[in-house]
Short mmCIF file of C-alpha atoms (C1' of nucleotides) in Angstrom, two decimals:
data_model
loop_
_atom_site.label_atom_id
_atom_site.label_comp_id
_atom_site.label_asym_id
_atom_site.label_seq_id
_atom_site.Cartn_x
_atom_site.Cartn_y
_atom_site.Cartn_z
CA MET V 23 20.80 13.16 43.57
CA SER V 24 18.86 12.12 40.55
CA ASP V 25 15.52 13.01 39.05
CA LEU V 26 14.07 10.18 41.07
CA SER V 27 14.41 12.10 44.29
CA SER V 28 10.84 13.26 44.32
CA LEU V 29 9.31 9.96 43.30
CA GLU V 30 8.17 7.04 45.34
CA VAL V 31 10.43 4.31 44.11
CA ALA V 32 11.05 1.26 46.18
CA VAL V 33 14.25 0.25 44.46
CA SER V 34 16.50 1.85 41.86
CA PRO V 35 15.84 1.23 38.18
CA ALA V 36 19.00 -0.82 37.99
CA GLU V 37 17.84 -3.00 40.87
CA LYS V 38 14.40 -3.41 39.36
CA PHE V 39 16.03 -4.38 36.09
CA ARG V 40 18.22 -6.90 37.83
CA GLU V 41 15.17 -8.49 39.39
CA TYR V 42 13.43 -8.78 36.04
CA LEU V 43 16.51 -10.19 34.36
CA ALA V 44 16.87 -12.78 37.09
CA THR V 45 13.43 -14.14 36.28
CA GLN V 46 14.67 -14.68 32.74
CA ASN V 47 17.93 -16.30 33.75
CA GLN V 48 19.72 -13.21 32.59
CA ARG V 49 22.24 -10.92 34.22
CA LEU V 50 22.70 -7.27 34.88
CA THR V 51 25.98 -6.96 33.01
CA PRO V 52 28.19 -3.88 33.13
CA GLU V 53 26.86 -2.86 29.73
CA ARG V 54 23.25 -3.17 30.83
CA ARG V 55 23.99 -1.28 34.01
CA ASN V 56 25.57 1.54 32.04
CA ILE V 57 22.54 1.75 29.81
CA VAL V 58 20.05 1.80 32.66
CA GLU V 59 21.99 4.47 34.48
CA GLU V 60 22.34 6.62 31.40
CA VAL V 61 18.67 6.24 30.56
CA PHE V 62 17.52 7.20 34.05
CA SER V 63 20.02 10.04 34.46
CA SER V 64 17.47 12.40 32.97
CA HIS V 65 13.77 12.30 32.31
CA GLU V 66 13.84 13.18 28.62
CA HIS V 67 12.26 11.30 25.79
CA PHE V 68 14.88 9.64 23.62
CA ASP V 69 15.40 7.21 20.78
CA ALA V 70 17.93 4.43 20.34
CA ASP V 71 20.29 6.52 18.30
CA GLN V 72 20.40 9.34 20.83
CA LEU V 73 21.13 6.84 23.57
CA VAL V 74 23.96 5.31 21.59
CA HIS V 75 25.50 8.74 21.20
CA ARG V 76 25.05 9.65 24.84
CA LEU V 77 26.84 6.47 25.81
CA SER V 78 29.71 6.87 23.37
CA SER V 79 30.35 10.51 24.20
CA ARG V 80 31.14 9.64 27.79
CA LYS V 81 34.71 10.01 28.95
CA ASP V 82 34.65 6.79 30.97
CA ASN V 83 34.82 3.49 29.17
CA LYS V 84 31.09 3.04 29.12
CA ARG V 85 30.45 2.88 25.43
CA VAL V 86 28.03 0.13 24.43
CA SER V 87 27.46 -1.28 20.97
CA ARG V 88 24.37 -0.35 19.03
CA SER V 89 23.10 -3.93 19.01
CA SER V 90 23.34 -4.17 22.75
CA VAL V 91 21.48 -0.92 23.13
CA TYR V 92 18.63 -2.19 20.98
CA ARG V 93 18.54 -5.49 22.83
CA CYS V 94 18.62 -3.77 26.17
CA LEU V 95 15.83 -1.35 25.28
CA ASP V 96 13.59 -4.28 24.42
CA ALA V 97 14.39 -5.90 27.74
CA MET V 98 13.76 -2.69 29.64
CA VAL V 99 10.35 -2.36 28.04
CA LYS V 100 9.51 -5.92 29.05
CA ALA V 101 10.83 -5.21 32.53
CA GLY V 102 8.45 -2.29 32.88
CA LEU V 103 11.20 0.31 33.06
CA LEU V 104 10.47 1.97 29.72
CA ARG V 105 7.57 2.57 27.40
CA LYS V 106 7.56 3.22 23.71
CA VAL V 107 5.59 6.41 23.38
CA ALA V 108 5.62 7.37 19.76
CA ARG V 109 7.54 7.33 16.58
CA THR V 110 9.44 10.41 15.46
CA ASN V 111 11.51 10.63 12.32
CA ASP V 112 10.87 6.93 11.78
CA ARG V 113 12.42 6.08 15.10
CA ASP V 114 10.86 4.52 18.17
CA VAL V 115 10.80 6.98 21.06
CA TYR V 116 11.05 5.84 24.67
CA GLU V 117 10.24 7.34 28.04
CA HIS V 118 10.50 6.25 31.66
CA ASP V 119 7.73 3.97 32.83
CA TYR V 120 9.19 3.11 36.23
CA GLY V 121 8.71 5.42 39.17
CA TYR V 122 6.80 7.79 36.98
CA PRO V 123 3.06 8.31 36.87
CA GLN V 124 0.98 7.40 33.83
CA HIS V 125 0.44 10.45 31.69
CA ASP V 126 -0.30 11.59 28.16
CA HIS V 127 1.24 14.06 25.75
CA MET V 128 0.46 17.19 23.84
CA ILE V 129 2.83 17.41 20.91
CA CYS V 130 3.51 20.66 19.11
CA THR V 131 3.59 20.05 15.39
CA LYS V 132 5.66 23.19 14.86
CA THR V 133 8.38 22.79 17.44
CA GLY V 134 8.13 19.12 18.36
CA LYS V 135 7.80 20.12 22.02
CA MET V 136 6.06 17.52 24.19
CA ILE V 137 3.93 18.62 27.12
CA GLU V 138 2.98 15.93 29.61
CA PHE V 139 -0.35 15.95 31.38
CA GLU V 140 -2.42 13.71 33.62
CA ASN V 141 -6.17 13.46 33.72
CA GLU V 142 -8.22 11.10 35.83
CA GLU V 143 -11.48 11.95 34.12
CA ILE V 144 -10.31 10.59 30.81
CA LEU V 145 -9.27 7.34 32.44
CA ALA V 146 -12.70 7.01 34.03
CA ILE V 147 -14.45 7.62 30.73
CA LEU V 148 -12.26 5.08 28.99
CA GLU V 149 -13.05 2.49 31.62
CA ARG V 150 -16.74 3.11 31.15
CA VAL V 151 -16.60 2.95 27.36
CA ALA V 152 -14.46 -0.17 27.47
CA SER V 153 -16.82 -1.98 29.78
CA GLU V 154 -19.65 -1.27 27.36
CA HIS V 155 -17.71 -3.33 24.82
CA GLY V 156 -16.55 -6.03 27.23
CA PHE V 157 -13.05 -4.75 26.75
CA ARG V 158 -10.49 -4.95 29.55
CA ILE V 159 -8.01 -2.09 29.39
CA THR V 160 -4.35 -2.74 30.02
CA GLY V 161 -2.98 0.55 28.78
CA HIS V 162 -3.39 3.38 26.35
CA ARG V 163 -1.62 5.97 24.28
CA LEU V 164 -3.02 9.44 23.86
CA GLU V 165 -1.23 12.00 21.76
CA VAL V 166 -2.78 15.42 21.26
CA TYR V 167 -1.43 17.35 18.31
CA GLY V 168 -1.51 21.11 17.88
CA ILE V 169 0.34 24.35 18.35
CA CYS V 170 2.01 25.22 21.64
CA ALA V 171 1.86 28.71 23.14
CA GLU V 172 5.43 29.49 22.13
CA ALA V 173 4.95 28.51 18.52
CA ALA V 174 1.69 30.43 18.35
CA LYS V 175 3.43 33.64 19.41
CA SER V 176 6.14 33.45 16.82
CA PRO V 177 5.06 34.68 13.42
CA ARG V 178 7.44 32.23 11.80
CA ARG V 179 5.69 29.53 9.88
CA ARG V 180 7.00 26.04 9.89
CA PRO V 181 9.08 25.50 6.77
CA ARG V 182 7.33 23.45 4.17
CA LYS V 183 7.99 22.11 0.78
CA LEU V 184 6.76 24.32 -2.02
CA ASP V 185 5.33 22.26 -4.79
CA LEU V 186 6.61 24.12 -7.78
CA ILE V 187 3.97 25.22 -10.19
CA MET F 2 -24.25 0.53 -3.09
CA SER F 3 -21.16 1.14 -1.06
CA ASP F 4 -20.40 1.66 2.61
CA LEU F 5 -20.80 5.34 2.01
CA SER F 6 -24.54 4.98 1.68
CA SER F 7 -25.21 6.05 5.23
CA LEU F 8 -22.78 8.92 5.28
CA GLU F 9 -23.16 12.53 4.36
CA VAL F 10 -20.71 12.85 1.54
CA ALA F 11 -21.00 15.60 -0.98
CA VAL F 12 -18.88 13.95 -3.64
CA SER F 13 -17.33 10.55 -4.09
CA PRO F 14 -13.85 9.88 -2.74
CA ALA F 15 -12.55 9.65 -6.28
CA GLU F 16 -14.03 13.04 -7.11
CA LYS F 17 -12.66 14.59 -3.96
CA PHE F 18 -9.26 13.14 -4.82
CA ARG F 19 -9.46 14.55 -8.31
CA GLU F 20 -10.16 17.98 -6.89
CA TYR F 21 -7.17 17.80 -4.60
CA LEU F 22 -4.90 16.54 -7.35
CA ALA F 23 -6.01 19.38 -9.61
CA THR F 24 -4.77 21.91 -7.07
CA GLN F 25 -1.36 20.24 -7.36
CA ASN F 26 -1.36 20.13 -11.15
CA GLN F 27 -1.76 16.40 -10.92
CA ARG F 28 -4.18 13.97 -12.52
CA LEU F 29 -6.54 11.27 -11.45
CA THR F 30 -4.93 8.56 -13.54
CA PRO F 31 -6.45 5.12 -14.05
CA GLU F 32 -4.03 3.73 -11.48
CA ARG F 33 -4.99 6.33 -8.91
CA ARG F 34 -8.65 5.78 -9.60
CA ASN F 35 -8.26 2.03 -9.09
CA ILE F 36 -6.53 2.62 -5.80
CA VAL F 37 -9.15 5.03 -4.49
CA GLU F 38 -11.96 2.74 -5.46
CA GLU F 39 -10.32 -0.30 -3.92
CA VAL F 40 -9.56 1.62 -0.73
CA PHE F 41 -13.10 2.89 -0.33
CA SER F 42 -14.76 -0.38 -1.31
CA SER F 43 -14.70 -1.40 2.35
CA HIS F 44 -14.23 0.38 5.62
CA GLU F 45 -11.44 -1.77 7.01
CA HIS F 46 -8.09 -0.66 8.32
CA PHE F 47 -5.32 -1.67 5.99
CA ASP F 48 -1.63 -1.27 5.28
CA ALA F 49 0.22 -0.70 2.02
CA ASP F 50 1.04 -4.34 1.56
CA GLN F 51 -2.53 -5.49 1.98
CA LEU F 52 -3.66 -2.91 -0.54
CA VAL F 53 -1.09 -4.07 -3.05
CA HIS F 54 -2.36 -7.61 -2.71
CA ARG F 55 -6.00 -6.61 -2.96
CA LEU F 56 -5.20 -4.80 -6.19
CA SER F 57 -3.19 -7.59 -7.73
CA SER F 58 -5.65 -10.32 -6.87
CA ARG F 59 -8.33 -8.65 -8.96
CA LYS F 60 -9.37 -10.34 -12.17
CA ASP F 61 -9.56 -7.10 -14.12
CA ASN F 62 -6.37 -5.45 -15.23
CA LYS F 63 -6.23 -3.16 -12.25
CA ARG F 64 -2.97 -4.17 -10.72
CA VAL F 65 -0.85 -1.22 -9.62
CA SER F 66 2.83 -1.25 -8.76
CA ARG F 67 3.94 -1.06 -5.17
CA SER F 68 5.67 2.27 -5.70
CA SER F 69 2.55 3.81 -7.09
CA VAL F 70 0.55 2.52 -4.17
CA TYR F 71 2.93 4.14 -1.70
CA ARG F 72 2.93 7.39 -3.65
CA CYS F 73 -0.82 7.38 -3.91
CA LEU F 74 -1.32 6.70 -0.21
CA ASP F 75 0.77 9.75 0.62
CA ALA F 76 -1.29 11.85 -1.71
CA MET F 77 -4.54 10.54 -0.29
CA VAL F 78 -3.45 11.48 3.20
CA LYS F 79 -2.61 14.98 2.03
CA ALA F 80 -5.93 15.13 0.22
CA GLY F 81 -7.76 14.36 3.45
CA LEU F 82 -9.08 11.02 2.25
CA LEU F 83 -7.02 8.85 4.56
CA ARG F 84 -5.40 9.01 7.95
CA LYS F 85 -2.50 7.05 9.33
CA VAL F 86 -3.84 5.58 12.52
CA ALA F 87 -1.19 3.36 13.96
CA ARG F 88 1.64 1.07 13.23
CA THR F 89 1.13 -2.68 13.28
CA ASN F 90 3.83 -5.23 12.50
CA ASP F 91 6.09 -2.32 11.63
CA ARG F 92 3.72 -1.13 8.96
CA ASP F 93 1.79 2.09 8.70
CA VAL F 94 -1.92 1.46 9.01
CA TYR F 95 -4.51 3.62 7.24
CA GLU F 96 -8.19 4.29 7.65
CA HIS F 97 -10.81 6.40 5.90
CA ASP F 98 -10.79 10.04 6.90
CA TYR F 99 -13.27 11.27 4.31
CA GLY F 100 -16.98 11.04 5.00
CA TYR F 101 -16.26 9.36 8.28
CA PRO F 102 -16.54 10.87 11.75
CA GLN F 103 -13.53 11.37 13.99
CA HIS F 104 -13.18 8.45 16.38
CA ASP F 105 -10.70 6.52 18.48
CA HIS F 106 -9.72 2.88 18.83
CA MET F 107 -9.59 0.07 21.31
CA ILE F 108 -7.02 -2.45 20.15
CA CYS F 109 -6.97 -6.03 21.39
CA THR F 110 -3.40 -7.06 22.08
CA LYS F 111 -4.33 -10.72 21.70
CA THR F 112 -6.27 -10.73 18.46
CA GLY F 113 -5.36 -7.39 16.94
CA LYS F 114 -9.03 -6.54 16.64
CA MET F 115 -9.79 -2.83 16.50
CA ILE F 116 -12.99 -1.44 17.98
CA GLU F 117 -13.92 2.11 17.02
CA PHE F 118 -15.64 4.45 19.43
CA GLU F 119 -16.59 8.09 19.67
CA ASN F 120 -16.73 10.17 22.81
CA GLU F 121 -17.53 13.86 23.05
CA GLU F 122 -16.63 14.09 26.72
CA ILE F 123 -13.01 13.25 26.07
CA LEU F 124 -12.79 15.91 23.40
CA ALA F 125 -14.19 18.48 25.82
CA ILE F 126 -11.70 17.52 28.50
CA LEU F 127 -8.85 17.72 26.05
CA GLU F 128 -9.91 21.18 24.97
CA ARG F 129 -9.99 22.29 28.58
CA VAL F 130 -6.60 20.81 29.44
CA ALA F 131 -5.07 22.23 26.29
CA SER F 132 -6.32 25.72 26.99
CA GLU F 133 -4.70 25.54 30.41
CA HIS F 134 -1.39 25.16 28.62
CA GLY F 135 -2.08 27.68 25.89
CA PHE F 136 -2.12 24.78 23.45
CA ARG F 137 -4.32 24.84 20.36
CA ILE F 138 -5.46 21.37 19.37
CA THR F 139 -5.49 20.36 15.73
CA GLY F 140 -5.95 16.64 16.20
CA HIS F 141 -5.23 13.64 18.36
CA ARG F 142 -4.61 9.94 18.42
CA LEU F 143 -6.03 7.78 21.18
CA GLU F 144 -5.36 4.06 21.24
CA VAL F 145 -6.66 1.99 24.12
CA TYR F 146 -4.94 -1.35 24.54
CA GLY F 147 -6.37 -4.39 26.26
CA ILE F 148 -8.24 -7.65 25.85
CA CYS F 149 -11.44 -7.83 23.84
CA ALA F 150 -14.44 -9.85 24.97
CA GLU F 151 -13.73 -12.61 22.47
CA ALA F 152 -10.13 -13.05 23.48
CA ALA F 153 -11.08 -13.02 27.15
CA LYS F 154 -13.46 -15.94 26.65
CA SER F 155 -10.98 -18.18 24.95
CA PRO F 156 -8.63 -19.98 27.34
CA ARG F 157 -5.97 -20.01 24.67
CA ARG F 158 -3.00 -17.92 25.55
CA ARG F 159 -1.27 -15.93 22.90
CA PRO F 160 1.70 -17.92 21.61
CA ARG F 161 5.02 -16.71 22.84
CA LYS F 162 8.61 -17.55 22.38
CA LEU F 163 9.93 -20.00 24.89
CA ASP F 164 13.39 -19.07 25.97
CA LEU F 165 14.97 -22.47 26.15
CA ILE F 166 16.45 -23.30 29.48
"C1'" DT B 15 32.28 -25.73 31.66
"C1'" DT B 16 28.23 -24.28 30.25
"C1'" DA B 17 24.91 -20.72 29.53
"C1'" DG B 18 24.62 -16.00 28.77
"C1'" DC B 19 26.57 -11.65 26.53
"C1'" DT B 20 28.89 -8.43 23.50
"C1'" DG B 21 30.22 -6.36 19.17
"C1'" DC B 22 30.57 -6.61 14.46
"C1'" DA B 23 28.82 -7.24 10.14
"C1'" DA B 24 25.24 -8.79 7.47
"C1'" DA B 25 20.62 -9.38 6.79
"C1'" DG B 26 15.60 -7.93 7.13
"C1'" DC B 27 11.85 -4.97 6.26
"C1'" DC B 28 9.15 -1.26 5.13
"C1'" DT B 29 9.38 2.76 2.45
"C1'" DT B 30 11.41 6.07 -0.70
"C1'" DT B 31 13.66 7.43 -4.88
"C1'" DG B 32 16.27 7.62 -9.55
"C1'" DC B 33 15.22 6.88 -14.06
"C1'" DA B 34 13.77 5.36 -18.66
"C1'" DA B 35 9.67 4.49 -20.99
"C1'" DT B 36 4.88 5.79 -21.50
"C1'" DT B 37 0.79 8.49 -21.21
"C1'" DT B 38 -1.95 12.58 -21.45
"C1'" DA B 39 -3.52 17.36 -21.72
"C1'" DT S 13 5.45 18.34 -27.10
"C1'" DA S 14 6.15 19.26 -22.53
"C1'" DA S 15 4.88 17.84 -18.04
"C1'" DA S 16 3.12 14.21 -15.31
"C1'" DT S 17 3.10 9.23 -14.21
"C1'" DT S 18 4.26 4.44 -13.93
"C1'" DG S 19 7.00 0.36 -12.84
"C1'" DC S 20 11.26 -1.54 -11.90
"C1'" DA S 21 15.25 -1.84 -9.43
"C1'" DA S 22 18.20 0.10 -6.28
"C1'" DA S 23 18.89 2.70 -2.40
"C1'" DG S 24 17.68 4.36 2.40
"C1'" DG S 25 17.09 4.05 7.26
"C1'" DC S 26 15.90 1.79 11.38
"C1'" DT S 27 16.08 -2.57 13.69
"C1'" DT S 28 17.13 -7.44 14.15
"C1'" DT S 29 20.04 -11.41 13.94
"C1'" DG S 30 23.95 -14.92 13.12
"C1'" DC S 31 28.07 -15.83 15.01
"C1'" DA S 32 32.79 -16.01 16.98
"C1'" DG S 33 34.99 -14.74 20.91
"C1'" DC S 34 34.45 -13.47 25.69
"C1'" DT S 35 32.62 -13.53 30.50
"C1'" DA S 36 30.85 -15.12 34.58
"C1'" DA S 37 28.49 -18.39 37.92
#
DNA sequence: TTAGCTGCAAAGCCTTTGCAATTTA
DNA sequence: TAAATTGCAAAGGCTTTGCAGCTAA
C-alpha cells in the first residue's frame, strides 16, 4: 500500500495522468508510467536529477532518459499532478499536488529541512487583501525561512566562506 | 529628489554600500557607484539583464560590464541593499531591501504585473505557527498568483502554443 | 501509415569564473 | 607596489530542443 492510502483520491495518479494526456492526444507510455509510479512512490520533495537517478538505480528495466524525465515533469505539472515548489541548488524542486492538500513550507536555512504546514487563516487574509486590489487568486507560494528546533540545539554553526583578510 | 524622499533612511544606498564594502576590504569603485545609483533611481523590480541594458543605454560613460553587474548584485544582496524576490523567465529578480519595508507580492500570471502589499496579521500567524514547531523565523517569501483587475477586464486570452493536430 | 515518443547529442540560457590589464590606496 | 577590480572570453550547470529511429492505434 502506498502513501496514498490515507488520502481521498478518486483515481490513481497514473490514471489521472492518462486522462490529462488523452485530452492532449498523448499517451501514457511505459516510460511515463514508470515516472509517475516512481514519483508517487514516496511523498518527498525531489528535483529532476534525483528522479533520474532513482529511475536508473532500479533493478528492473525502468530506466528513462533525462530528456523524457524533463518532458514528463512538465506534463505532470500541467496535468495537476505536481507543483514546482522552490529552487534549491539552482534546480527546480517538485512536490505532489494530486491527492495532497494545499500547504506551505518552513525551510531551515541550516539543515535544509522542510516542514509542511497548513493554515486557513492565512488563506482568508489573502483572499481579503486580494479582493481589495481586484485580484483573483489562483494559487500562492509561501516559504518561511529560519532555524529549525534541531539546528537550534546543535552548537555547530553552518559552514561559511571566510573572506580572507 | 529620488524615490527615497518619503522613506526613513539614515544614509544613501551608495553610502551604506560603501560601509559594507569597507568591512570586506573592498572599495566603492566608480562602476559600483554607477550600479547602485542606477538601481536606486527607481523602485522597480529588475533582473541582471535589464540592469545591464539600463547602464549601457546611458549617454554618460557609465556602462559597466555584465560580469561586474553580476558581481555587484551579489555584493548588494550581502550588504542588505537588495533582495532576490523571485525568478521570472528563468532570471533572478531583485528589489530594494534598504529603506523599504518588508512586504509581499501578488503576481498576475497574465500580465506579469506585481502588486506589493503588507500585512501584519500574516506575520503574527506565521510567528505562532513557527513557535508550535520550535522554528525561529528569519524571513519569508510569499507570492500570490492570480489575475489582476486589468487582465480580468480584457477579453484577450494569454497567447499559448497550439499543439497542431 | 501516420502521429506520437524516446534517447542522444547539441544547443540555449543565465550565471560564474579564470586571467591579464588596469586602477587605487 | 601590493591588493583590489574590471572586462572579456570561456566555462559551468540546468533545461530545452532537433532529429532519426521506434512504437502504437
